Coordinates of C-alpha atoms and ligand atoms in Angstrom, one line a residue:
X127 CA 0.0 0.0 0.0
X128 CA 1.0 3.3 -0.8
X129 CA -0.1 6.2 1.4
X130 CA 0.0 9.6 0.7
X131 CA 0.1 12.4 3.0
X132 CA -2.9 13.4 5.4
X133 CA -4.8 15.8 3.6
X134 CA -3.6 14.7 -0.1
X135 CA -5.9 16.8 -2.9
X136 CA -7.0 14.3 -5.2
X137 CA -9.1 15.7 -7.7
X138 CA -9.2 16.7 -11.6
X139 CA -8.5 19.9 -13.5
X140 CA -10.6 21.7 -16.4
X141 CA -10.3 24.5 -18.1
X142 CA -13.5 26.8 -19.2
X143 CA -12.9 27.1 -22.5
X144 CA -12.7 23.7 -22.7
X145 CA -15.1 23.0 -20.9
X146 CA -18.2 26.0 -20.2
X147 CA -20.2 26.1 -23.4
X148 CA -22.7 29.4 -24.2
X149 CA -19.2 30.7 -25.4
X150 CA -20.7 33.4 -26.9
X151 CA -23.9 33.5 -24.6
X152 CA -24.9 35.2 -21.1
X153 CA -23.2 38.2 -21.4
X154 CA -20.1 36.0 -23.0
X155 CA -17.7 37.9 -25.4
X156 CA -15.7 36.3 -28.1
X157 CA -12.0 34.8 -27.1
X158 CA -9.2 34.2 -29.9
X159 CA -10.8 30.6 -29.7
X160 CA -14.2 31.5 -30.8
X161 CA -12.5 34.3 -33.5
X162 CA -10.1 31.5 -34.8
X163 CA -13.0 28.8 -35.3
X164 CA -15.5 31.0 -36.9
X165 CA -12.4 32.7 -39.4
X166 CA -11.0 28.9 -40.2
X167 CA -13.3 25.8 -39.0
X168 CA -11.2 23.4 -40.9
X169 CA -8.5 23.8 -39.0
X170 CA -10.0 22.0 -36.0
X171 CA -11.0 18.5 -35.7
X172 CA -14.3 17.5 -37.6
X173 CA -15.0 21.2 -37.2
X174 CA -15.6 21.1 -33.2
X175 CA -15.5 24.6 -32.1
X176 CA -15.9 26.1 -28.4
X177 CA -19.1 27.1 -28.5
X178 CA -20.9 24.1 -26.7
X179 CA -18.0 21.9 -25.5
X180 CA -18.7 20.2 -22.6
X181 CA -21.9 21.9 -21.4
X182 CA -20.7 23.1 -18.0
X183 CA -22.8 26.4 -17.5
X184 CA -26.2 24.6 -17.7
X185 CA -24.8 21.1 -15.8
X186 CA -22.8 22.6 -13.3
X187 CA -25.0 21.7 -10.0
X188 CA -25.3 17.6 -11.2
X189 CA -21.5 18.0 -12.0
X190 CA -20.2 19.3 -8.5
X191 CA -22.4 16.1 -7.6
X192 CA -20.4 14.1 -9.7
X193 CA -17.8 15.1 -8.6
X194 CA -18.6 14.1 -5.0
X195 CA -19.5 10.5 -6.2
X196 CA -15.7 10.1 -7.7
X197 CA -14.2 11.1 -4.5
X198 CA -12.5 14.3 -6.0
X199 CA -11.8 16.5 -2.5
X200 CA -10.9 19.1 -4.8
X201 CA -10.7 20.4 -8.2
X202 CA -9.3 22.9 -10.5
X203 CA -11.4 24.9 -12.9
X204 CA -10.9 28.4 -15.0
X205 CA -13.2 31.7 -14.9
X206 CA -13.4 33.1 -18.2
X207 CA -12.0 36.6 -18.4
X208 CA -13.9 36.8 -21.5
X209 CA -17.1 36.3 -19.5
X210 CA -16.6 37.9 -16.6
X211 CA -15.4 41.2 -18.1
X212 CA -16.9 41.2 -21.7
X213 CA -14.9 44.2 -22.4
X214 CA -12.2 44.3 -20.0
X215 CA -13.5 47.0 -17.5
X216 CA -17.8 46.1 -17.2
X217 CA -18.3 43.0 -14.7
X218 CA -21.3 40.7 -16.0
X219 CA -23.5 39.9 -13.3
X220 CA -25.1 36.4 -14.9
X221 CA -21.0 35.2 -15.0
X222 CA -20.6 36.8 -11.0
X223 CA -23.9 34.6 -10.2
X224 CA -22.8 31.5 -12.0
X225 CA -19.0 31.6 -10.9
X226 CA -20.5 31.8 -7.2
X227 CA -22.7 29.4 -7.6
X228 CA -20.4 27.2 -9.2
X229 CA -17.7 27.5 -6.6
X230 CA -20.1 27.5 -3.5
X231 CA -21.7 24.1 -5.1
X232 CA -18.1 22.5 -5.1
X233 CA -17.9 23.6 -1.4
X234 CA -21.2 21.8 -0.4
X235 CA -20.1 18.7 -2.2
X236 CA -16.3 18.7 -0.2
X237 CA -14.8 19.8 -2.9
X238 CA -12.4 22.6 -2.7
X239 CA -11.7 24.7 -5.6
X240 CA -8.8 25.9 -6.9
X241 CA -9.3 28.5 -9.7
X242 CA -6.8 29.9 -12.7
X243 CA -7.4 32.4 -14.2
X244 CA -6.1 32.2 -17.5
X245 CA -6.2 29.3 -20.0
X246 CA -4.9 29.6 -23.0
X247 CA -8.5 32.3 -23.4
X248 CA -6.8 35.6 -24.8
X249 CA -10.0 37.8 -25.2
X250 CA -10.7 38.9 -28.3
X251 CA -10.8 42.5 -27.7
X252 CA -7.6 42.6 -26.4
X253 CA -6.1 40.7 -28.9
X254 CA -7.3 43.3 -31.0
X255 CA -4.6 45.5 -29.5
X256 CA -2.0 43.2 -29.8
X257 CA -2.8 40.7 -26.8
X258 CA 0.5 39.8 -24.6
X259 CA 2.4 41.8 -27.3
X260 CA 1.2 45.0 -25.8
X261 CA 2.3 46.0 -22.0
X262 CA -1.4 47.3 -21.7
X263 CA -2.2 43.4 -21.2
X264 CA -0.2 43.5 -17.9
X265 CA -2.3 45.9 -16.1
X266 CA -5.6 44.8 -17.9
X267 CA -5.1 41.0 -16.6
X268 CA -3.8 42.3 -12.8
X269 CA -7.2 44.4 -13.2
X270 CA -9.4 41.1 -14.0
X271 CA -7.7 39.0 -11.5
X272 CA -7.9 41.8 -8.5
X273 CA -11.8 41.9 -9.4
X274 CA -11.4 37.7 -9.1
X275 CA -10.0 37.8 -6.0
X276 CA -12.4 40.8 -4.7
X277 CA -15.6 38.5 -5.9
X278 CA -14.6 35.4 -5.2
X279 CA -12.0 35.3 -2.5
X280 CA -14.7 34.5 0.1
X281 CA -15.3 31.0 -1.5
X282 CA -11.8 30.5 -3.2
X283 CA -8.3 29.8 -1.0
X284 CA -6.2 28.2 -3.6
X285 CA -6.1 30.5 -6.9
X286 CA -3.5 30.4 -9.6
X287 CA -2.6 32.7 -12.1
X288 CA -1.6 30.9 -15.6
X289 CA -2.2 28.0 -16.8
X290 CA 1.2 26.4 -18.7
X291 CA 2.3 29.9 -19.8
X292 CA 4.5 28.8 -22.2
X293 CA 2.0 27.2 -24.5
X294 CA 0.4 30.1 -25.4
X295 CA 4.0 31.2 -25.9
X296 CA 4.9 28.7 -28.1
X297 CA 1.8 27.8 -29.7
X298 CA 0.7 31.6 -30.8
X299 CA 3.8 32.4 -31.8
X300 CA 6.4 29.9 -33.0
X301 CA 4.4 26.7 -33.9
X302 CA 1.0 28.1 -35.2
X303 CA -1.8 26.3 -33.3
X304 CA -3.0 28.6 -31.4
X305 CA -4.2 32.0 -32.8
X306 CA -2.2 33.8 -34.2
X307 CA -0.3 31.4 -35.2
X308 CA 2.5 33.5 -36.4
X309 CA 6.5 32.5 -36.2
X310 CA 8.1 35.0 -35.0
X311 CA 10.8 34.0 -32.0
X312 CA 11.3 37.7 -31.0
X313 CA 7.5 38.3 -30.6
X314 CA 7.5 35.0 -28.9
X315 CA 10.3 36.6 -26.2
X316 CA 7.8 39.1 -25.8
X317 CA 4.5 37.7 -25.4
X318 CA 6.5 35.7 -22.5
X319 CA 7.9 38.5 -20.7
X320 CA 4.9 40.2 -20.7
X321 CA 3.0 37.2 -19.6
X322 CA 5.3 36.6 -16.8
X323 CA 4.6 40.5 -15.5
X324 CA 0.8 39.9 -15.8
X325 CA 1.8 37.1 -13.7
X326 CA 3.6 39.0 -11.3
X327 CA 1.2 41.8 -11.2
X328 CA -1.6 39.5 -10.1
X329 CA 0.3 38.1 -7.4
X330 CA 0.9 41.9 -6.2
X331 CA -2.8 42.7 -6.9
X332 CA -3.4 39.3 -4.3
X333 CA -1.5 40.1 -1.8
X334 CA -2.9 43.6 -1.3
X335 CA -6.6 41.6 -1.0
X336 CA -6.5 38.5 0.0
X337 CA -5.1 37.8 3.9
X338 CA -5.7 34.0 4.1
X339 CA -5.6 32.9 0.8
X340 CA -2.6 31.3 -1.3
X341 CA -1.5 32.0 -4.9
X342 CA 0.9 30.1 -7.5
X343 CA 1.2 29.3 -11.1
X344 CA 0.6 26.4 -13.3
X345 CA 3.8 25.3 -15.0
X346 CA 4.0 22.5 -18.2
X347 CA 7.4 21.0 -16.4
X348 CA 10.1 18.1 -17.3
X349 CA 12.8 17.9 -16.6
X350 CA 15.4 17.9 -19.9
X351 CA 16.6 14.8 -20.9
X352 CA 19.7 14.4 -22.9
X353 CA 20.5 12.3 -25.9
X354 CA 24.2 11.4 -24.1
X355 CA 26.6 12.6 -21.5
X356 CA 28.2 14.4 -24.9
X357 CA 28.9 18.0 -24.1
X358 CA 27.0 19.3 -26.8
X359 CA 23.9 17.3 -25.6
X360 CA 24.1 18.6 -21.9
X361 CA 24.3 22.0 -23.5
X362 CA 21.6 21.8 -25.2
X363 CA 19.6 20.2 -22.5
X364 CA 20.6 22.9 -20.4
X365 CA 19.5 25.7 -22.9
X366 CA 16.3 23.7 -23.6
X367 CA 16.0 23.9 -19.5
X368 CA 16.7 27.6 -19.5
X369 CA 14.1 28.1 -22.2
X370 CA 11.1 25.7 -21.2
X371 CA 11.6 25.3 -17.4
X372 CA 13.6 28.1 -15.7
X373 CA 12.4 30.9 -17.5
X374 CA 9.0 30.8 -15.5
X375 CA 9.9 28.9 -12.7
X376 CA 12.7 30.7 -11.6
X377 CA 11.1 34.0 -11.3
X378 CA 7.9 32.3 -10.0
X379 CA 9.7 30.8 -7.2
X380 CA 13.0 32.4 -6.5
X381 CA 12.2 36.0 -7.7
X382 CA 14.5 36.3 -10.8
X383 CA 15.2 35.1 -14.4
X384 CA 18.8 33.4 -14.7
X385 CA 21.5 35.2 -15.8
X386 CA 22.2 32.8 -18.5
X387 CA 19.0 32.8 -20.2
X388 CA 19.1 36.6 -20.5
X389 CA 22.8 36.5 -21.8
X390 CA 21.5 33.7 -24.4
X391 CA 18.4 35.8 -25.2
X392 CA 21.1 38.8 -25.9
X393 CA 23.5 36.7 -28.0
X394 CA 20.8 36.3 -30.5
X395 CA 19.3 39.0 -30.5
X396 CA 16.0 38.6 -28.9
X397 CA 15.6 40.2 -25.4
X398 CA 12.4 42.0 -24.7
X399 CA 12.0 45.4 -24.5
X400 CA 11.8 46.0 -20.5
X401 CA 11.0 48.9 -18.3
X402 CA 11.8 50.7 -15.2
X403 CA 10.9 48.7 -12.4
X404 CA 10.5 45.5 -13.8
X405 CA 13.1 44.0 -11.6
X406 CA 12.0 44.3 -8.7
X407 CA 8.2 43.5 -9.8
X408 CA 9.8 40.2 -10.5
X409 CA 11.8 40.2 -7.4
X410 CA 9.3 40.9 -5.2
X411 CA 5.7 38.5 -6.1
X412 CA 6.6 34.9 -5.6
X413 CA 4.2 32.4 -5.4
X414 CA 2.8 30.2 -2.7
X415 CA 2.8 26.9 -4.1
X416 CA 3.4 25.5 -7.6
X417 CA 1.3 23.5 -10.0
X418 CA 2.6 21.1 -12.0
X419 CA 1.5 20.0 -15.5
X420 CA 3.4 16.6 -16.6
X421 CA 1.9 14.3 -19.8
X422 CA 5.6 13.5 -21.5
X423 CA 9.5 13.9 -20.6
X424 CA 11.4 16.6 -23.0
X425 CA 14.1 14.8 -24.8
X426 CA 17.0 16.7 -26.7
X427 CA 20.1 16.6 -28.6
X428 CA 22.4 19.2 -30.0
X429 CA 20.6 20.5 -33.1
X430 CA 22.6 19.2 -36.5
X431 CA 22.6 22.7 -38.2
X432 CA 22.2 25.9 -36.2
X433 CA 21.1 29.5 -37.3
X434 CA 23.0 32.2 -35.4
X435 CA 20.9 34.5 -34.3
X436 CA 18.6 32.0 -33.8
X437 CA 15.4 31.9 -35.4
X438 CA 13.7 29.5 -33.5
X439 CA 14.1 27.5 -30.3
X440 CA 15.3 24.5 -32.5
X441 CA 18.4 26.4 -33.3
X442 CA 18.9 25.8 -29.4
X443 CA 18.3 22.1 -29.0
X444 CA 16.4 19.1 -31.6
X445 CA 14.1 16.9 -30.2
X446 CA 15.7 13.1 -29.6
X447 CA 13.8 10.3 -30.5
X448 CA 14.3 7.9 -27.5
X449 CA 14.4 4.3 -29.5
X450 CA 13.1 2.3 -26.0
X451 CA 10.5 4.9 -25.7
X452 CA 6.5 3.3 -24.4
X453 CA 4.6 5.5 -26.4
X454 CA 0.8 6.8 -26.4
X455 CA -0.3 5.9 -30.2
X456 CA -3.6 8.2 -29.8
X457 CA -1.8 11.6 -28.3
X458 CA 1.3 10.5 -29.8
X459 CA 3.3 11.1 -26.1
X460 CA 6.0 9.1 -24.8
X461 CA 4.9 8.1 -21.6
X462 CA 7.6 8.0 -19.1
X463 CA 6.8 8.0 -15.5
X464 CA 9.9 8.5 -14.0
X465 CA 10.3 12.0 -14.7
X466 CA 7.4 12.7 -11.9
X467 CA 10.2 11.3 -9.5
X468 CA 12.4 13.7 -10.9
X469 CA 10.7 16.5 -10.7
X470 CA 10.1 15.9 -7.6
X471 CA 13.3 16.2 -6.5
X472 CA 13.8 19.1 -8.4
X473 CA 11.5 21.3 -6.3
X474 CA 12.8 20.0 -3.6
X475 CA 16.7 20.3 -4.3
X476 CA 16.2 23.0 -6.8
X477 CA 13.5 25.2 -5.7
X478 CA 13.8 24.8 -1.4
X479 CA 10.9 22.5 -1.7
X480 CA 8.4 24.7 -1.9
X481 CA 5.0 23.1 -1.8
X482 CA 3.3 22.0 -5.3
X483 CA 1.1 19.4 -6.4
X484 CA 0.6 17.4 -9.7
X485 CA -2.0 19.8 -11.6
X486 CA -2.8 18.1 -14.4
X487 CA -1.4 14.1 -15.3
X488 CA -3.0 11.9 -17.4
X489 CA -3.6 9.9 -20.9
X490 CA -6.1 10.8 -24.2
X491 CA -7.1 7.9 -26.0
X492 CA -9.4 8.2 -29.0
X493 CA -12.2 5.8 -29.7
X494 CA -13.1 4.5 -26.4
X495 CA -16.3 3.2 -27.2
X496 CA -14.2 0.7 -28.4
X497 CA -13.8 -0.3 -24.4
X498 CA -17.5 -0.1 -23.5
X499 CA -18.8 -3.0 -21.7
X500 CA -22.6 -4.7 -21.8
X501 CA -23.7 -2.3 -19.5
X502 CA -22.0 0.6 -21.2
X503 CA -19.1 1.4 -18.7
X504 CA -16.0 2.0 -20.6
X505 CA -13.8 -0.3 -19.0
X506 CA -10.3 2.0 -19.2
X507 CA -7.5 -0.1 -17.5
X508 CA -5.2 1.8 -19.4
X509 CA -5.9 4.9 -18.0
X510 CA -5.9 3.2 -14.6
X511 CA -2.4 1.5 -15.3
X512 CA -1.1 5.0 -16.3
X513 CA -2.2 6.6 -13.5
X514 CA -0.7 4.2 -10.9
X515 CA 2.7 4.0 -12.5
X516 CA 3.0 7.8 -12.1
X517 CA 1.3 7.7 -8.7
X518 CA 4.4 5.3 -7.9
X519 CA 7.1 7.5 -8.7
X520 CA 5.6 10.5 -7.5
X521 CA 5.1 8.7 -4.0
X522 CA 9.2 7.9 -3.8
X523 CA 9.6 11.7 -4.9
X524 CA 7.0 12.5 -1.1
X525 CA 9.1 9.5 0.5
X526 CA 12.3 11.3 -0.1
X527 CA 11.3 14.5 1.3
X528 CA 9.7 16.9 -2.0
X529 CA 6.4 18.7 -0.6
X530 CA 3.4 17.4 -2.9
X531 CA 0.2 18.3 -1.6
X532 CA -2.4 17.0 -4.5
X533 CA -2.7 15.1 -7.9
X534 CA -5.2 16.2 -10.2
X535 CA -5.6 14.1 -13.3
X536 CA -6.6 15.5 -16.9
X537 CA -9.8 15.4 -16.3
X538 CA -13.1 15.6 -14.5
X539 CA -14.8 14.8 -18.0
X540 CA -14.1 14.1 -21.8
X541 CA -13.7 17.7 -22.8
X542 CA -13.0 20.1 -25.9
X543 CA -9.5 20.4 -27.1
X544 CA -7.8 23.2 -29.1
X545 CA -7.6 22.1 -32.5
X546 CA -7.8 18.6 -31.3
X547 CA -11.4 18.8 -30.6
X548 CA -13.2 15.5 -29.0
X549 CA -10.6 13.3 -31.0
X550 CA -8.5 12.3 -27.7
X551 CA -10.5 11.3 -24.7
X552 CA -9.0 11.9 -21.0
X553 CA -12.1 12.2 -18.7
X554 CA -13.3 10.0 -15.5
X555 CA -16.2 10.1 -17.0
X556 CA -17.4 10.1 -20.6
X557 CA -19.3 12.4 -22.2
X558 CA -21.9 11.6 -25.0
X559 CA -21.6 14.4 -27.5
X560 CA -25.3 14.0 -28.9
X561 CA -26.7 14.5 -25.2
X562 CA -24.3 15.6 -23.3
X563 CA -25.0 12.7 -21.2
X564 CA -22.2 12.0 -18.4
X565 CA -21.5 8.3 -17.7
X566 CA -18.5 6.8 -15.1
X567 CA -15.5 5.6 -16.4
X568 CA -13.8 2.6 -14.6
X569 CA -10.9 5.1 -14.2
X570 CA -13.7 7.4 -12.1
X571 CA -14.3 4.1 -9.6
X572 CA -11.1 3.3 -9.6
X573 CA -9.8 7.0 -8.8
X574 CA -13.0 6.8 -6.0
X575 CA -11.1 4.0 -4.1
X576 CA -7.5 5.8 -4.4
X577 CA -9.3 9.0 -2.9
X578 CA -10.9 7.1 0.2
X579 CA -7.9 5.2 1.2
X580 CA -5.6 7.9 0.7
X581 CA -3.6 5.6 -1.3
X582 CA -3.2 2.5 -3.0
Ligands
LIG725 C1 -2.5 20.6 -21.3 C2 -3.6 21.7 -21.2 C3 -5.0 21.2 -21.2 C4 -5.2 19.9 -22.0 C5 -4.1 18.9 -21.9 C6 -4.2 17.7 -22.8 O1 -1.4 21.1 -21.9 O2 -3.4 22.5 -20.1 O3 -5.8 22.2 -21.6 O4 -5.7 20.2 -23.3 O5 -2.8 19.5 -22.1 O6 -3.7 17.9 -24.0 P1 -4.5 17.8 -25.4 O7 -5.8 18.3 -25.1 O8 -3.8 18.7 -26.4 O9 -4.5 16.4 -25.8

């Protein structure tokens, strides 16, 4: 038996774009998601767009129920900026009212929530004036997440600010799926920097409301793997590092971005343009606690040709194709458990183990009807399999000392992805896209017996 430690978060993560529906409904406006699919359909799978997704903002109350009856003690969900502030400055009462409701039905069910505020939803009017590009966003997001904190800090303890910041990062700007889908690595350099002050101004913005509540920020973390022990691997592992890892993490948690990241930046041309004051914004917010996204280890090698400047963050480090690799055919992943051992022991070693917990873990497989049993239960051992092998290592990391305090898994149930649409499946339970109908997974009874025992 493997026991976890008392008061362990198990639970599930979601997102609302993913997940809310009426995306362009109750006082809603229109995010680069719902811009994107109504511009180029065909770019997303079978033409699934965001506007009904999952259906959460009419099945909310029999959800939180659901919830309950999985044994989730907590669980991580998104408010839409987009919804709550329709133009950035007017708050929408019927998105105060649901968000409320929402939160306060989690509570009744023993579920505690812990709420991002940003998931990959840019809205659309500020994209309009450049989104991350522009420093307005900084003060326009630490605006949104103050009035978060102010309306919601009564029913909401755990809040965090981004969710894997360096997607929207890379995907908007260097590999083209999300909007804008531009390639462009300085713009990238910006649209992080300025990300990472929005970050830092909402922690500010936090601390001068909230007296009892924590804050952190939701990271896409492996640790970088090396081809060999060859010195031009280990450099490029440790560039990739610098780039993927450290360049939140670091200021997150310790208060500044490494030295040699900025002097890599400047060799090649790229450093954002920075203002007054900047420093010690950075210097000055850390975080409470961390959240940790992990699906698949980062594996490099030292690229075979290199432009200098770089153009993009190839130039820096080529994937490596690990020939022993276990592989997820649907999502395409390697799946490689270890590295939640190692990361463990990073925060602890690397970051003076702060506290952080596994936010989001788990495995999209397409066609699972091809599971169902006679009585319509998709029977997902797979799922279960993966999930225990990772709940293995990450248990040695808590035996040797790191400070995990949750695992949620990816998630609560089947739910809208990006361009990816309802192609991969992930949830505990699955979700009939004619009727919305929710049905238990054997991964959701399964996860229901990990929750009660604290352990398995
Ligand atoms: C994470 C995102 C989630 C979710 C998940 C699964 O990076 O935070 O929003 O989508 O990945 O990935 P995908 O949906 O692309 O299969």
């Amino acid at each position: 038996m493997k026991d976890f430690p008392k008061n362990f978060l198990w639970g599930a993560a979601m997102s609302a774009p993913q997940t809310e529906g009426q995306s362009l409904a109750f006082g809603k406006s229109a995010t680069t998601w719902d811009h994107w699919f109504q511009k180029s359909p065909e770019k997303f799978n079978q033409s699934q767009g965001p506007a009904i997704t999952s259906g959460v903002y009419d099945h909310y109350l029999a959800d939180c129920q659901r919830m309950e009856e999985i044994g989730l003690n907590s669980l991580r969900a998104s408010i839409s900026w987009a919804r709550l502030l329709p133009d950035g400055k007017t708050i929408n009462s019927a998105a105060v009212e649901f968000y409320r409701d929402y939160f306060s039905a989690m509570s009744a069910h023993g579920v505690e929530p812990i709420i991002n505020l940003f998931h990959f939803d840019m809205p659309m009017w500020l994209m309009d004036q450049g989104g991350w590009e522009s420093r307005d966003s900084i003060e326009a997001f630490a605006f949104y997440a103050k009035t978060c904190f102010e309306l919601f800090g009564d029913l909401v303890k755990k809040w965090t600010t981004f969710n894997e910041p360096m997607v929207h990062v890379e995907c908007g700007y260097l590999y083209q799926y999300h909007y804008p889908a531009v390639i462009d690595f300085q713009r990238a350099v910006q649209v992080g920097y300025h990300t990472l002050l929005a970050h830092k101004a909402a922690v500010k913005a936090f601390r001068a409301v909230s007296e009892t509540g924590e804050i952190g920020i939701i990271l896409n973390i492996s640790p970088t793997y090396p081809k060999s022990e060859a010195k031009a691997d280990l450099l490029a592992a440790y560039r990739s590092d610098l780039l993927n890892t450290r360049s939140f993490l670091d200021p997150a948690v310790l208060g500044s971005i490494p030295e040699d990241l900025k002097t890599l930046l400047a060799e090649n041309d790229l450093l954002p343009e920075v203002n007054a004051g900047d420093k010690e914004l950075i210097a000055e917010n850390l975080v409470d606690f961390i959240g940790l996204n992990y699906y698949q280890p980062r594996r490099v090698q030292t690229p075979q040709a290199a432009n200098r400047p770089a153009q993009m963050p190839a130039d820096f480090y080529a994937p490596y194709d690990w020939p022993d690799k276990k592989i997820n055919p649907y999502r395409g992943w390697e799946i490689y458990p270890e590295a939640l051992y190692d990361v463990a022991l990073m925060m602890k070693d690397d970051y003076h183990n702060i506290p952080w917990f596994v936010s989001e873990n788990g495995m999209g497989v397409a066609d699972e009807e091809r599971f169902m049993n006679a009585s319509g239960e998709i029977e997902d051992d797979y799922r279960i399999a993966f999930m225990e092998e990772h709940l293995s290592y990450l248990h040695q990391g808590i035996l040797e000392g790191s400070k995990c305090f949750g695992y949620h898994a990816w998630t609560f149930i089947d739910c809208w992805s990006w361009l990816n649409g309802y192609r991969n499946r992930y949830g505990f339970y699955r979700l009939d896209l004619e009727t919305l109908e929710r049905s238990v997974k054997k991964s959701g009874k399964w996860f229901k017996t990990v929750s009660q025992n604290n352990g398995f």
